[in-house]
Short mmCIF file of C-alpha atoms in Angstrom, two decimals:
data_model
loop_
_atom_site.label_atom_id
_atom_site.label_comp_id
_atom_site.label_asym_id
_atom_site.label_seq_id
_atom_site.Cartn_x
_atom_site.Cartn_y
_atom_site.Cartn_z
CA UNK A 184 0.00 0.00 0.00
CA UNK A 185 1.17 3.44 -0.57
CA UNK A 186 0.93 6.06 2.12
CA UNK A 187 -1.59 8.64 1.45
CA UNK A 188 1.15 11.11 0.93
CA UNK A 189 2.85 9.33 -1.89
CA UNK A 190 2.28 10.78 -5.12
CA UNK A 191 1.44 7.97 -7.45
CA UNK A 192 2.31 9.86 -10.64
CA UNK A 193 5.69 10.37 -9.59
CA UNK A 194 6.10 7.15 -7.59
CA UNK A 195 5.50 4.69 -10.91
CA UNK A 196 6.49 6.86 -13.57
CA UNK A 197 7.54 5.16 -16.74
CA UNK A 198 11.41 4.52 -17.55
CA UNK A 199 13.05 6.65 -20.22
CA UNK A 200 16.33 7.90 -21.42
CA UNK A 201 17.28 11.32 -21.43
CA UNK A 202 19.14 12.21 -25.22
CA UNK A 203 22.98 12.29 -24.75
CA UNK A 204 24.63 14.92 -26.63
CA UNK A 205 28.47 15.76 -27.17
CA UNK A 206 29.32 19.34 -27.32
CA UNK A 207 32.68 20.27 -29.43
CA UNK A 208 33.54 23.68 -30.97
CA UNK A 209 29.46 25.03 -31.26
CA UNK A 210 28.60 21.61 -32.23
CA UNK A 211 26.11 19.35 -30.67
CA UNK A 212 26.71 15.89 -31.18
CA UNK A 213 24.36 12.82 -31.45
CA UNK A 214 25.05 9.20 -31.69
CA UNK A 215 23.31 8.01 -34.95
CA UNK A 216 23.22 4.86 -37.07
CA UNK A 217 23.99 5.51 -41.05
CA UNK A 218 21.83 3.14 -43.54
CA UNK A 219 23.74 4.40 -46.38
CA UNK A 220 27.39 5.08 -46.79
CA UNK A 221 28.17 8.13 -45.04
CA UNK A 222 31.89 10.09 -44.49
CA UNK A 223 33.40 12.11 -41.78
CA UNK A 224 33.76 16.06 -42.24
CA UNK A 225 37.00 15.81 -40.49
CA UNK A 226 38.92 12.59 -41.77
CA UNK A 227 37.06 12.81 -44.79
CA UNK A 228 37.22 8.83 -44.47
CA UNK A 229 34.08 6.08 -44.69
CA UNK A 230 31.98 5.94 -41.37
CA UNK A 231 31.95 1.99 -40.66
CA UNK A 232 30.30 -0.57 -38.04
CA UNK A 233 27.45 -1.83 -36.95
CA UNK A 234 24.54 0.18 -34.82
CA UNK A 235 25.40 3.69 -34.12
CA UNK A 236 28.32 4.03 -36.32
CA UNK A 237 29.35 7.78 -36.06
CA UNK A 238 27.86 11.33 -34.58
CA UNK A 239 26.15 13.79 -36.31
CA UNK A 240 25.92 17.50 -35.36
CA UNK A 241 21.84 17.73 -34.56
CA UNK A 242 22.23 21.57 -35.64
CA UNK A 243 24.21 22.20 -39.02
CA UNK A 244 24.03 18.06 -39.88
CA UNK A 245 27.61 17.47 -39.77
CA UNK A 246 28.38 13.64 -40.05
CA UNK A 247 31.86 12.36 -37.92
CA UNK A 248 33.79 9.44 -36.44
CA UNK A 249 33.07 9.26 -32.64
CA UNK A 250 36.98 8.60 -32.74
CA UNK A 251 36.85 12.73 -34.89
CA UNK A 252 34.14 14.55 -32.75
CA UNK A 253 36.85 16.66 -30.11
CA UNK A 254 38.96 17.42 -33.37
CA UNK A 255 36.31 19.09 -35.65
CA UNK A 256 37.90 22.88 -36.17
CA UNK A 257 34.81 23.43 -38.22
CA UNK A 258 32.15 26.01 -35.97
CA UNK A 259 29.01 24.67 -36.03
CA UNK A 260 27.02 26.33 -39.14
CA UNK A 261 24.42 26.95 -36.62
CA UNK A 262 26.23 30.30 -36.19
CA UNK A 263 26.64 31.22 -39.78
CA UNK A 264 23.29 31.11 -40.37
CA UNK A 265 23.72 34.70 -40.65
CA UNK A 266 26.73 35.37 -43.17
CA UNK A 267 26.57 32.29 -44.97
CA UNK A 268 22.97 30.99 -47.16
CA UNK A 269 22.14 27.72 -46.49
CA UNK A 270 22.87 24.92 -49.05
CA UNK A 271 20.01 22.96 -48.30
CA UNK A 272 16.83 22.91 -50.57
CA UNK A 273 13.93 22.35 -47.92
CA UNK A 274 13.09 19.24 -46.44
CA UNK A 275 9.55 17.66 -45.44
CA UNK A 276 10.04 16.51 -41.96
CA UNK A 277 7.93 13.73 -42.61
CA UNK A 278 10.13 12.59 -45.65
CA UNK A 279 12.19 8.76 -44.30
CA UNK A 280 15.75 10.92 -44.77
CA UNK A 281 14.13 14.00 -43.05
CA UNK A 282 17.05 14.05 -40.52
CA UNK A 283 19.73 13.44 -43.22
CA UNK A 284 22.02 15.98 -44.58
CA UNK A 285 21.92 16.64 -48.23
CA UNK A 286 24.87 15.67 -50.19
CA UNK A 287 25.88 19.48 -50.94
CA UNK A 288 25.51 20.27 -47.28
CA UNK A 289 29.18 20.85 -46.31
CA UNK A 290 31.30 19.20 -49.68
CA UNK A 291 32.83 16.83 -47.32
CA UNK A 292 30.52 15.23 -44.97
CA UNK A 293 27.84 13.27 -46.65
CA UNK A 294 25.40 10.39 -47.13
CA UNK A 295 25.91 9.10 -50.55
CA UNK A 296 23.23 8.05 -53.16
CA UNK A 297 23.23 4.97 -55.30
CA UNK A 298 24.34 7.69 -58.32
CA UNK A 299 27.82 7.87 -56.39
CA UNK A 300 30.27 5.11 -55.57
CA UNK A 301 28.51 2.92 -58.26
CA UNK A 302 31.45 0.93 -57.84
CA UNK A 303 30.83 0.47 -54.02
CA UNK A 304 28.61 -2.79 -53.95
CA UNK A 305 25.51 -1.61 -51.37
CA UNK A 306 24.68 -3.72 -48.99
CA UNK A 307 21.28 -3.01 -48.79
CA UNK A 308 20.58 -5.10 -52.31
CA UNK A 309 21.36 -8.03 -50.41
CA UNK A 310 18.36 -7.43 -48.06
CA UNK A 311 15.09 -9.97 -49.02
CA UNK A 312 12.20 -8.27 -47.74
CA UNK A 313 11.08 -10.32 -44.42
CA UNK A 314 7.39 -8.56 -44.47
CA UNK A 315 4.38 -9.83 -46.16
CA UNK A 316 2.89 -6.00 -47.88
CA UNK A 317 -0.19 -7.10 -48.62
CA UNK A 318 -1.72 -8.43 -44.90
CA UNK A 319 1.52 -7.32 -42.68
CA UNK A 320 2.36 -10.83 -41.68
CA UNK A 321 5.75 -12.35 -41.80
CA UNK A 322 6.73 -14.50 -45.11
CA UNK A 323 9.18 -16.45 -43.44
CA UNK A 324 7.87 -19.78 -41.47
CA UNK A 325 7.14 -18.76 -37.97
CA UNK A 326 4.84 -17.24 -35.85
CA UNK A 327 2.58 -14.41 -36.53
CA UNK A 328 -0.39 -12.65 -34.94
CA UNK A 329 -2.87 -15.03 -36.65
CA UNK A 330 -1.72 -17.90 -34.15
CA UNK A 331 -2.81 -15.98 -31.00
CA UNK A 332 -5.94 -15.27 -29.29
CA UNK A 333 -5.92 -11.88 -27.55
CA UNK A 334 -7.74 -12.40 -24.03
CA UNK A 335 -6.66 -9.19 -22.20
CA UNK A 336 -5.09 -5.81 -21.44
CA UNK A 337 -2.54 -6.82 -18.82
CA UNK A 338 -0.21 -3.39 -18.37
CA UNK A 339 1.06 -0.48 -21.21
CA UNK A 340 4.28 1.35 -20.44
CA UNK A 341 6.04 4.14 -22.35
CA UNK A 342 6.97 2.35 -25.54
CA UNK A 343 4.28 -0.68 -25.52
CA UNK A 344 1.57 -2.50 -24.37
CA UNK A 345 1.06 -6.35 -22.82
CA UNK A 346 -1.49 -8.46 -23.66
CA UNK A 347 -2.37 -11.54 -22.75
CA UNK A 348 -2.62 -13.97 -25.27
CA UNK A 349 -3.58 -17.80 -26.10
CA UNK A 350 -1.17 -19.76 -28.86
CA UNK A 351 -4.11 -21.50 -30.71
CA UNK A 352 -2.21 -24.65 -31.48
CA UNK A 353 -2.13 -25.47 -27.68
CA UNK A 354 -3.72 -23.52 -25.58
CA UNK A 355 -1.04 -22.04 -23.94
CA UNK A 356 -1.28 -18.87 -22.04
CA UNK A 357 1.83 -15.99 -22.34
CA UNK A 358 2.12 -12.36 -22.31
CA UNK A 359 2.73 -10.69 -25.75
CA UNK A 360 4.59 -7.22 -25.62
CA UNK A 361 3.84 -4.92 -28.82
CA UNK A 362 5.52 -2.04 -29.73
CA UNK A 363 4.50 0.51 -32.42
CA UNK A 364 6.92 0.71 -35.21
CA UNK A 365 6.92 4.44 -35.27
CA UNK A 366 7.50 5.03 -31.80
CA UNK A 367 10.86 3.30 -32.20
CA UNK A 368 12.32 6.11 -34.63
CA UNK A 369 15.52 7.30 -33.26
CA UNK A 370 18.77 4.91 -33.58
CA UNK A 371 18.56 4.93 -29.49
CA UNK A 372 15.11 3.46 -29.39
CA UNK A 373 16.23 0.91 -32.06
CA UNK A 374 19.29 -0.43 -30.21
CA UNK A 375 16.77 -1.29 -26.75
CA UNK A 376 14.75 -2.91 -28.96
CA UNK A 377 17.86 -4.95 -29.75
CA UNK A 378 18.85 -5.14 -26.63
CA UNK A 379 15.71 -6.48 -24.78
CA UNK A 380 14.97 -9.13 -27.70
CA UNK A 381 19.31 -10.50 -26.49
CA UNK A 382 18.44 -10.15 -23.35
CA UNK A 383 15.05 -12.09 -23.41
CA UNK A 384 16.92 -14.69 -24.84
CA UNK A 385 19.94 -15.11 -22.08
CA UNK A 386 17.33 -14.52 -19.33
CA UNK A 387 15.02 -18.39 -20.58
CA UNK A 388 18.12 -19.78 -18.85
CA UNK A 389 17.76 -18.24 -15.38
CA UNK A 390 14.60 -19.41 -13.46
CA UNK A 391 14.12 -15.43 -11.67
CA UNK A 392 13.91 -13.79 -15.16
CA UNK A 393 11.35 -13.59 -17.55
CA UNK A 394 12.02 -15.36 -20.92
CA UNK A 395 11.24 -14.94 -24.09
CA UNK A 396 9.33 -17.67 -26.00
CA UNK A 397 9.16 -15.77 -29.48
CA UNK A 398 9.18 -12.28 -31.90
CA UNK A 399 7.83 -11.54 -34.88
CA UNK A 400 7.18 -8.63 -36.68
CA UNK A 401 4.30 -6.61 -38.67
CA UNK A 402 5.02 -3.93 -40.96
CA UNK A 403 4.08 -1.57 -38.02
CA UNK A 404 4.49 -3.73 -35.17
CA UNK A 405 7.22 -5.82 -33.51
CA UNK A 406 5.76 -8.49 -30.77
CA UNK A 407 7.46 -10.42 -27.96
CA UNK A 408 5.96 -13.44 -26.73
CA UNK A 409 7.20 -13.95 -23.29
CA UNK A 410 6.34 -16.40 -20.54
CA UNK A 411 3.30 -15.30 -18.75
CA UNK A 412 3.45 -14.56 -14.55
CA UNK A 413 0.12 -14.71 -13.14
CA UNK A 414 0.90 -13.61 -9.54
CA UNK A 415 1.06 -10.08 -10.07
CA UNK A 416 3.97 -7.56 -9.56
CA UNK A 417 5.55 -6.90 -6.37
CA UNK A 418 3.56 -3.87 -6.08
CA UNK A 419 0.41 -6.15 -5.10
CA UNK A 420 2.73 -7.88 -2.65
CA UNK A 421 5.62 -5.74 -0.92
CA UNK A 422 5.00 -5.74 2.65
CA UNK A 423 5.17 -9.44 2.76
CA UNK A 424 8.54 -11.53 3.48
CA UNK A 425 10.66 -8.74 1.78
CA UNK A 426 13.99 -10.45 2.58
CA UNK A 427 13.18 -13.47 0.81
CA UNK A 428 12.05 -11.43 -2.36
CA UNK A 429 14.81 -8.96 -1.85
CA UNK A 430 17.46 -12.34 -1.92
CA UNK A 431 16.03 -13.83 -5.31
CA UNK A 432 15.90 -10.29 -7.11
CA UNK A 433 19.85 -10.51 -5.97
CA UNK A 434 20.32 -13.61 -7.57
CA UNK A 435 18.57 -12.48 -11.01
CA UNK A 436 20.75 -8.86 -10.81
CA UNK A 437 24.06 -10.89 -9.92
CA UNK A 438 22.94 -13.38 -13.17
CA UNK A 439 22.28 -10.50 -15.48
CA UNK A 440 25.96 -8.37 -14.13
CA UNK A 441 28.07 -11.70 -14.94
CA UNK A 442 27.22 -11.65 -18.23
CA UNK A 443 27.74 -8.09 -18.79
CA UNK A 444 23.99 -6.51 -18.65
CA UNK A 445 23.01 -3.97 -16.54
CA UNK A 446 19.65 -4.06 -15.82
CA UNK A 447 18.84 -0.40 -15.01
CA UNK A 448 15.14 -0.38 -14.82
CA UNK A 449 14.61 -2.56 -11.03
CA UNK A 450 11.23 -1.12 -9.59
CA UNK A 451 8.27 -2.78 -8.03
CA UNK A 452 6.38 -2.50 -11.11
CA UNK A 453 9.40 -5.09 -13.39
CA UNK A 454 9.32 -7.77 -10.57
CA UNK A 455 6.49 -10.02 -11.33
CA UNK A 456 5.27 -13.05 -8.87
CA UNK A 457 4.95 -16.89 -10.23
CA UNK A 458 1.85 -18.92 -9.76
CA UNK A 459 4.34 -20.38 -6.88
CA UNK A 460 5.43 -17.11 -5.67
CA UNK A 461 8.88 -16.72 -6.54
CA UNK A 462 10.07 -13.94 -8.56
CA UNK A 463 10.81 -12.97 -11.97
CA UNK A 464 12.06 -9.47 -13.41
CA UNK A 465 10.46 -8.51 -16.24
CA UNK A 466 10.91 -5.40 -19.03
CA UNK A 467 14.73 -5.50 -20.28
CA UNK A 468 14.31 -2.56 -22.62
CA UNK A 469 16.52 -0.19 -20.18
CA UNK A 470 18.91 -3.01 -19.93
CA UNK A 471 22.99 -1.96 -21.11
CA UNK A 472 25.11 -5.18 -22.49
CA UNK A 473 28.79 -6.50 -23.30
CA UNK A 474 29.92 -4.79 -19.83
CA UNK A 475 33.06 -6.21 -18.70
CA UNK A 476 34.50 -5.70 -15.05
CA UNK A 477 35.75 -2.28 -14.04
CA UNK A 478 33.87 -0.89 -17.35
CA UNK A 479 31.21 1.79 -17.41
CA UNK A 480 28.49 3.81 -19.59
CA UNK A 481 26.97 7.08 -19.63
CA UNK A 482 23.43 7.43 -21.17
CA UNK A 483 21.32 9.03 -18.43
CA UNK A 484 18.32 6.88 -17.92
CA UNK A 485 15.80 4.79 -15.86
CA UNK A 486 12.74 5.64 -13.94
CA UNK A 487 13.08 8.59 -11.63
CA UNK A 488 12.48 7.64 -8.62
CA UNK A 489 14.82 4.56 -8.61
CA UNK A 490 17.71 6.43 -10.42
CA UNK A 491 21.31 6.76 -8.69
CA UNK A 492 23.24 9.02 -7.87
CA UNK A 493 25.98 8.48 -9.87
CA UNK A 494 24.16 9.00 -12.97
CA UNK A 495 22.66 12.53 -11.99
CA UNK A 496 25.68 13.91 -11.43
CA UNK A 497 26.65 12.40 -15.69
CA UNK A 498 28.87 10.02 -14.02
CA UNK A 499 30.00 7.31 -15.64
CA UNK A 500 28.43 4.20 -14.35
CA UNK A 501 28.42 0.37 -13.86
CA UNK A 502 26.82 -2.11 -12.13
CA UNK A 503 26.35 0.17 -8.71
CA UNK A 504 23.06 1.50 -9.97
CA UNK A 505 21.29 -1.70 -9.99
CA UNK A 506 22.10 -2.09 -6.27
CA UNK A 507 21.16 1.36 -5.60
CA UNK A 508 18.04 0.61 -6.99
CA UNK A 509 17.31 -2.56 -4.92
CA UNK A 510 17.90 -0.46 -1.84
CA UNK A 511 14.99 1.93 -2.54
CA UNK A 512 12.71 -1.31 -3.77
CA UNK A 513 13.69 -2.66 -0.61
CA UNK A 514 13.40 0.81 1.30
CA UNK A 515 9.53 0.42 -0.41
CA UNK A 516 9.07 -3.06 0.96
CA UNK A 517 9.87 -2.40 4.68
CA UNK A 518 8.65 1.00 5.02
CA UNK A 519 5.51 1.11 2.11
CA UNK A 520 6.40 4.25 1.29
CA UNK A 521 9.36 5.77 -1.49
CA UNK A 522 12.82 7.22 0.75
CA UNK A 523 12.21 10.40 -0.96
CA UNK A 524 9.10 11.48 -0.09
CA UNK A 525 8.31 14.78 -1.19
CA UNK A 526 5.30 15.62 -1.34
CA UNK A 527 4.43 19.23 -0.34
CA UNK A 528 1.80 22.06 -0.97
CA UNK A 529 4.81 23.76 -3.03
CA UNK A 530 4.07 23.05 -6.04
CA UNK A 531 7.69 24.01 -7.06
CA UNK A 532 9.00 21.21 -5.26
CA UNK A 533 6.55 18.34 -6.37
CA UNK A 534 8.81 18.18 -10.21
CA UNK A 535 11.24 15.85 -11.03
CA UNK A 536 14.03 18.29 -11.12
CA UNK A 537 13.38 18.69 -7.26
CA UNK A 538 13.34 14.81 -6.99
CA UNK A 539 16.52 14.58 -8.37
CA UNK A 540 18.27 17.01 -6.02
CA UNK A 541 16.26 15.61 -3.10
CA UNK A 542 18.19 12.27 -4.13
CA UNK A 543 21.96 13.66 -4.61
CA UNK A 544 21.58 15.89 -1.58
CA UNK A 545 19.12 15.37 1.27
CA UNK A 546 19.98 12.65 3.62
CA UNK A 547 18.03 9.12 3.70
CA UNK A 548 16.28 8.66 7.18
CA UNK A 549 15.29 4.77 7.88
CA UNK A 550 12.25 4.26 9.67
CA UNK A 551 12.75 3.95 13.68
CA UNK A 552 10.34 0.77 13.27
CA UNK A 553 12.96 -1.37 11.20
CA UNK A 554 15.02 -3.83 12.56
CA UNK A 555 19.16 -2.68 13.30
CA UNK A 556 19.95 -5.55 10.45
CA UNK A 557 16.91 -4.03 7.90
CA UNK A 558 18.35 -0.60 8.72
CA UNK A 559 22.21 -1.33 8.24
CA UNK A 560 21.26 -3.02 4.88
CA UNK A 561 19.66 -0.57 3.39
CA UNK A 562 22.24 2.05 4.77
CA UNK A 563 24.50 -0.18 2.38
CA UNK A 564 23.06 0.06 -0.90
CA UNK A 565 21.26 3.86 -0.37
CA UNK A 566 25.13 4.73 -0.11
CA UNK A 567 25.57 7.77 -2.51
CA UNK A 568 28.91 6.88 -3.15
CA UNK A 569 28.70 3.60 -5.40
CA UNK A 570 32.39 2.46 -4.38
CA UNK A 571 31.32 2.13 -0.88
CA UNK A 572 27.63 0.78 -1.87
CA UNK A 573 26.75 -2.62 -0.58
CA UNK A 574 27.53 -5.07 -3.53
CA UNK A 575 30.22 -3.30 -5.46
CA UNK A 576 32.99 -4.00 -3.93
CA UNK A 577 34.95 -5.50 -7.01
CA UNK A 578 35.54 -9.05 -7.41
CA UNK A 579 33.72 -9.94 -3.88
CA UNK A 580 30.06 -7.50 -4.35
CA UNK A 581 27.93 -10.21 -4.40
CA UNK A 582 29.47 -12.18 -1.56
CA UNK A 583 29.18 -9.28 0.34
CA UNK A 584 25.37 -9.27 -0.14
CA UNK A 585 25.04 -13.28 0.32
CA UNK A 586 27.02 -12.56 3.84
CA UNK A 587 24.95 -9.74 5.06
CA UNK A 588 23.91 -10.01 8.46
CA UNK A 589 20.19 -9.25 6.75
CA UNK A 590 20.43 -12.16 4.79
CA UNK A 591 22.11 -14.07 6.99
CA UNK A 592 18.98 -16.80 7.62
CA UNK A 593 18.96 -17.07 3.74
CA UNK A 594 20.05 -20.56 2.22
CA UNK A 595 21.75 -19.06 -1.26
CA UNK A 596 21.96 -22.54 -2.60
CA UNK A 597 18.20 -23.15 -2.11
CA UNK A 598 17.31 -20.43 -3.34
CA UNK A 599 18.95 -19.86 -6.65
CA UNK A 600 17.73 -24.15 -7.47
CA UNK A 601 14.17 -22.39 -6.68
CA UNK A 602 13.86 -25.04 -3.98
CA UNK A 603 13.16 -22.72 -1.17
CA UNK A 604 9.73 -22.60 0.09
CA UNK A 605 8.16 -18.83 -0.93
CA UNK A 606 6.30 -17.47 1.85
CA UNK A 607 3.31 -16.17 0.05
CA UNK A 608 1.42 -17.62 -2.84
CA UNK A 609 -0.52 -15.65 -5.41
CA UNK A 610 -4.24 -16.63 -4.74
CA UNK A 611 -5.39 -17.23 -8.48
CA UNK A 612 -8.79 -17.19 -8.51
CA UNK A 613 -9.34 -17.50 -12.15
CA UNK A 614 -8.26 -19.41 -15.33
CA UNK A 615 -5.66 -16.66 -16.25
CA UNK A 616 -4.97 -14.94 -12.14
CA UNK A 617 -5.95 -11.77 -13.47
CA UNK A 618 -7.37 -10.37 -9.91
CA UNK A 619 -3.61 -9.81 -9.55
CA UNK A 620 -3.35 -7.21 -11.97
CA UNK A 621 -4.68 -3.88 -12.15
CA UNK A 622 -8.18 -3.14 -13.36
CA UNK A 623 -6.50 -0.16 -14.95
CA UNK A 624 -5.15 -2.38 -17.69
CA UNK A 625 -7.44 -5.68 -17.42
CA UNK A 626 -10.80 -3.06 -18.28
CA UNK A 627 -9.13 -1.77 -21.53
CA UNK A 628 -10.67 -3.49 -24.79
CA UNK A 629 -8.14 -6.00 -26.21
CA UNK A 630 -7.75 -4.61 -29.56
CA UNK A 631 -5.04 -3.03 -31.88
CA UNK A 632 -5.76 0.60 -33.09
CA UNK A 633 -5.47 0.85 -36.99
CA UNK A 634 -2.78 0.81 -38.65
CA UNK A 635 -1.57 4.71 -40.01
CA UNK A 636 -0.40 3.87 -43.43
CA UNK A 637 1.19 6.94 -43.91
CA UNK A 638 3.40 6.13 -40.36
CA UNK A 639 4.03 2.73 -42.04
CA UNK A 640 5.67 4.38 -45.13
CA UNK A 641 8.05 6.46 -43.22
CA UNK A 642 9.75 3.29 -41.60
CA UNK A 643 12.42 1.95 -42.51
CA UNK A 644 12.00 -1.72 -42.29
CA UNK A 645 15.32 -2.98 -42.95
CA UNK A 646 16.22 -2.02 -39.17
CA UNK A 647 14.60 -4.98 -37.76
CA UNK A 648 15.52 -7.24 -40.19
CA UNK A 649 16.18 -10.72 -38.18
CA UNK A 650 13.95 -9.47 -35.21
CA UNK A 651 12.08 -12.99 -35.61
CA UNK A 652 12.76 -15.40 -33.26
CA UNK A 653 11.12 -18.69 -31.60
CA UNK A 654 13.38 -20.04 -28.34
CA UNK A 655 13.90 -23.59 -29.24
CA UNK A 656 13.52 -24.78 -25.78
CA UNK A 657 10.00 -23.94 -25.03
CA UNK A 658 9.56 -25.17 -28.65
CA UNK A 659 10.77 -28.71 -27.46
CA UNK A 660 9.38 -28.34 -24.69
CA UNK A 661 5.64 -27.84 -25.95
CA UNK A 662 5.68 -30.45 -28.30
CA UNK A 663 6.77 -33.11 -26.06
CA UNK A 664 3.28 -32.12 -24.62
#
């Protein structure tokens, strides 16, 4: 339950990232994937690689190696506007190379056509269309829509919404995430799509993580089929046995950090509850991969009320901000209400830009009620510094945890074989459990809204070219049924 001074708007507001720009010389530089060969304005070589390949000046277009960016003498045209005419004819915005640069732009940073380079082979002849035109269902043998019955509304977030869902050959229940085409336009968006689908996939192996049994693709929709958890999220359940929670979401964070991923989005909300009551995370679109140890990132992201420290102050960051995160979940658990509570009758101080400083500045104060173990653990990973934060501690972080006094009636071995007994189980009361979701979703009408053909036109569907996917061992698995 939330107190009745918690502001609900701000307490579960959706996860986003912020844009990251690079400043040099006037310039303002964005990360940006290339379909089409492009060259940098200051090495006045070819702009190769895979996903975001090189930065582009969001102001005067100016296209450059990441490795180039600092070195561009060039002032950003932006300024010139005034002494020199631009070069560009006018664009539509709504055109699919809107945010291009034309080729006269600057005379040495450019997108080329097929009219230049002829001898160049382009790689994007080689690409066999993987989307049926005519009914927006996938060519390819696989899954598509037409093999699902849509039963519910089960939850919507920023970029998508969950159904739940029937596969009509065997009556299997899951939860299908779709996600509008054309809200996935910038290169940014495009890579978490990526990144969730990979990380989908590693997390079937892990028995606390949501997997992925499938994708496939429209011509304005991309779908995940994922493994559906009928006990709710943690939300519906926080107050109860939070240690025993708190330990298996420690397991699935310390699962995801070996292999590189942070997870970046923890918040009552992602962890879901098993018809047995064990956890699962959920939602891996926030998620940052091919981390090794002692490396970091940048991109300023997550949902506000979970983020750390570290990345307000444009830190560079690694796996601390997952723990941080489980120590204001946990913080939720014992005391039912967020540790920065600031809800006033200012209305100056109920934004998010006052959240944020009330989280880099203003001290954490732990309940009197809690227990001198609850309190000293959640001292540990609420500390603001993430090289003294409970868990990161390199090479022995998770052992740390494992050997916290808190934890200390925990059997680790148990519990990551998922033989531990939970100590609350989801009461499903129906065919599908849906009393433990919220009404909020499970009222909406289970339908798609119609397809905007002139969206459809404007994407570029050679960026999710081999999003289609079934995981081979649920597909053993349900045959043998």
């Amino acid at each position: 339950m939330l107190t009745p001074r918690t502001d609900e708007s701000i307490y579960r507001r959706g996860a986003r990232r912020w844009r990251k720009l690079y400043r040099a010389n006037g310039h303002l530089f964005q990360a940006k994937r290339f379909n089409r060969r492009a060259y940098c304005g200051q090495c006045s070589e070819r702009i190769w690689g895979l996903a975001r390949q090189g930065y582009r000046c969001i102001n005067c277009k100016l296209l450059v190696h990441k490795r180039c960016h600092g070195l561009v003498p060039l002032t950003c045209r932006k300024h010139m506007d005034s002494v020199m005419p631009s070069q560009e004819p006018p664009v539509d915005d709504k055109s699919e190379d809107a945010d291009l640069p034309s080729e006269e732009t600057d005379g040495i940073a450019y997108i080329s056509s097929s009219r230049k380079h002829d001898s160049i082979k382009d790689d994007s002849e080689d690409l066999k269309p993987v989307i049926d035109g005519m009914d927006g269902i996938k060519i390819s043998q696989g899954l598509g829509l037409q093999d699902f019955d849509l039963i519910r509304v089960i939850g919507r977030g920023s970029y998508a919404k969950v159904l739940l869902v029937r596969l009509k050959k065997n009556d299997q229940i899951y939860a299908m995430k779709v996600v509008k085409k054309e809200l996935v336009h910038d290169d940014e968006d495009i890579d978490w799509v990526q990144t969730e689908k990979h990380v989908f996939e590693q997390a079937s192996s892990n028995p606390f993580l949501v997997g992925l049994h499938s994708c496939f693709q429209t011509t304005s929709r991309l779908f995940l089929v994922i493994e559906y958890v009928n006990g709710g999220d943690l939300m519906f359940h926080m107050q109860r046995q939070r240690k025993f929670y708190a330990a298996e979401i420690c397991i699935a964070l310390n699962f995801l950090h070996e292999r590189g991923i942070i997870y970046r989005d923890l918040k009552l909300d992602n962890v879901l509850l098993d018809a047995d009551g064990h956890i699962k995370l959920t939602d891996y679109g926030m998620c940052k991969e091919g981390l090794g140890p002692g490396d970091t990132t940048s991109t300023f992201c997550g949902t506000p009320n979970y983020i750390a420290p570290e990345i307000l102050r444009g830190e560079e960051y690694g796996f601390s901000v997952d723990w941080w995160a489980l120590g204001v979940l946990m913080f939720e658990m014992m005391a039912g209400r967020s540790p920065f509570d600031i809800i006033t009758d200012n209305p100056d101080m109920n934004t998010e830009d006052y959240l944020f400083q009330v989280i880099l500045e203003k001290p954490i104060r732990i309940p009197r009620f809690l227990s001198v173990k609850a309190s000293h653990v959640l001292k540990g990973f609420l500390n603001k510094d993430p090289k003294e934060r409970l868990g990161c501690r390199p090479q022995t972080g998770f052992s740390d945890i494992k050997s916290h006094a808190f934890f200390r009636s925990i059997d680790w071995d148990l519990l990551e074989k998922k033989q531990a007994l939970p100590p609350f189980q989801p009461q499903i009361t129906d065919d599908y459990g849906l009393d433990n979701f919220d009404t909020q979703f499970t009222s909406e009408p289970v339908q798609l809204t119609p397809d905007d053909e002139d969206a459809i036109k404007r994407i570029d569907q050679s960026e999710f070219e081999g999003f289609e996917y079934i995981n081979p061992l649920l597909l053993s698995t349900e045959e043998s049924v």
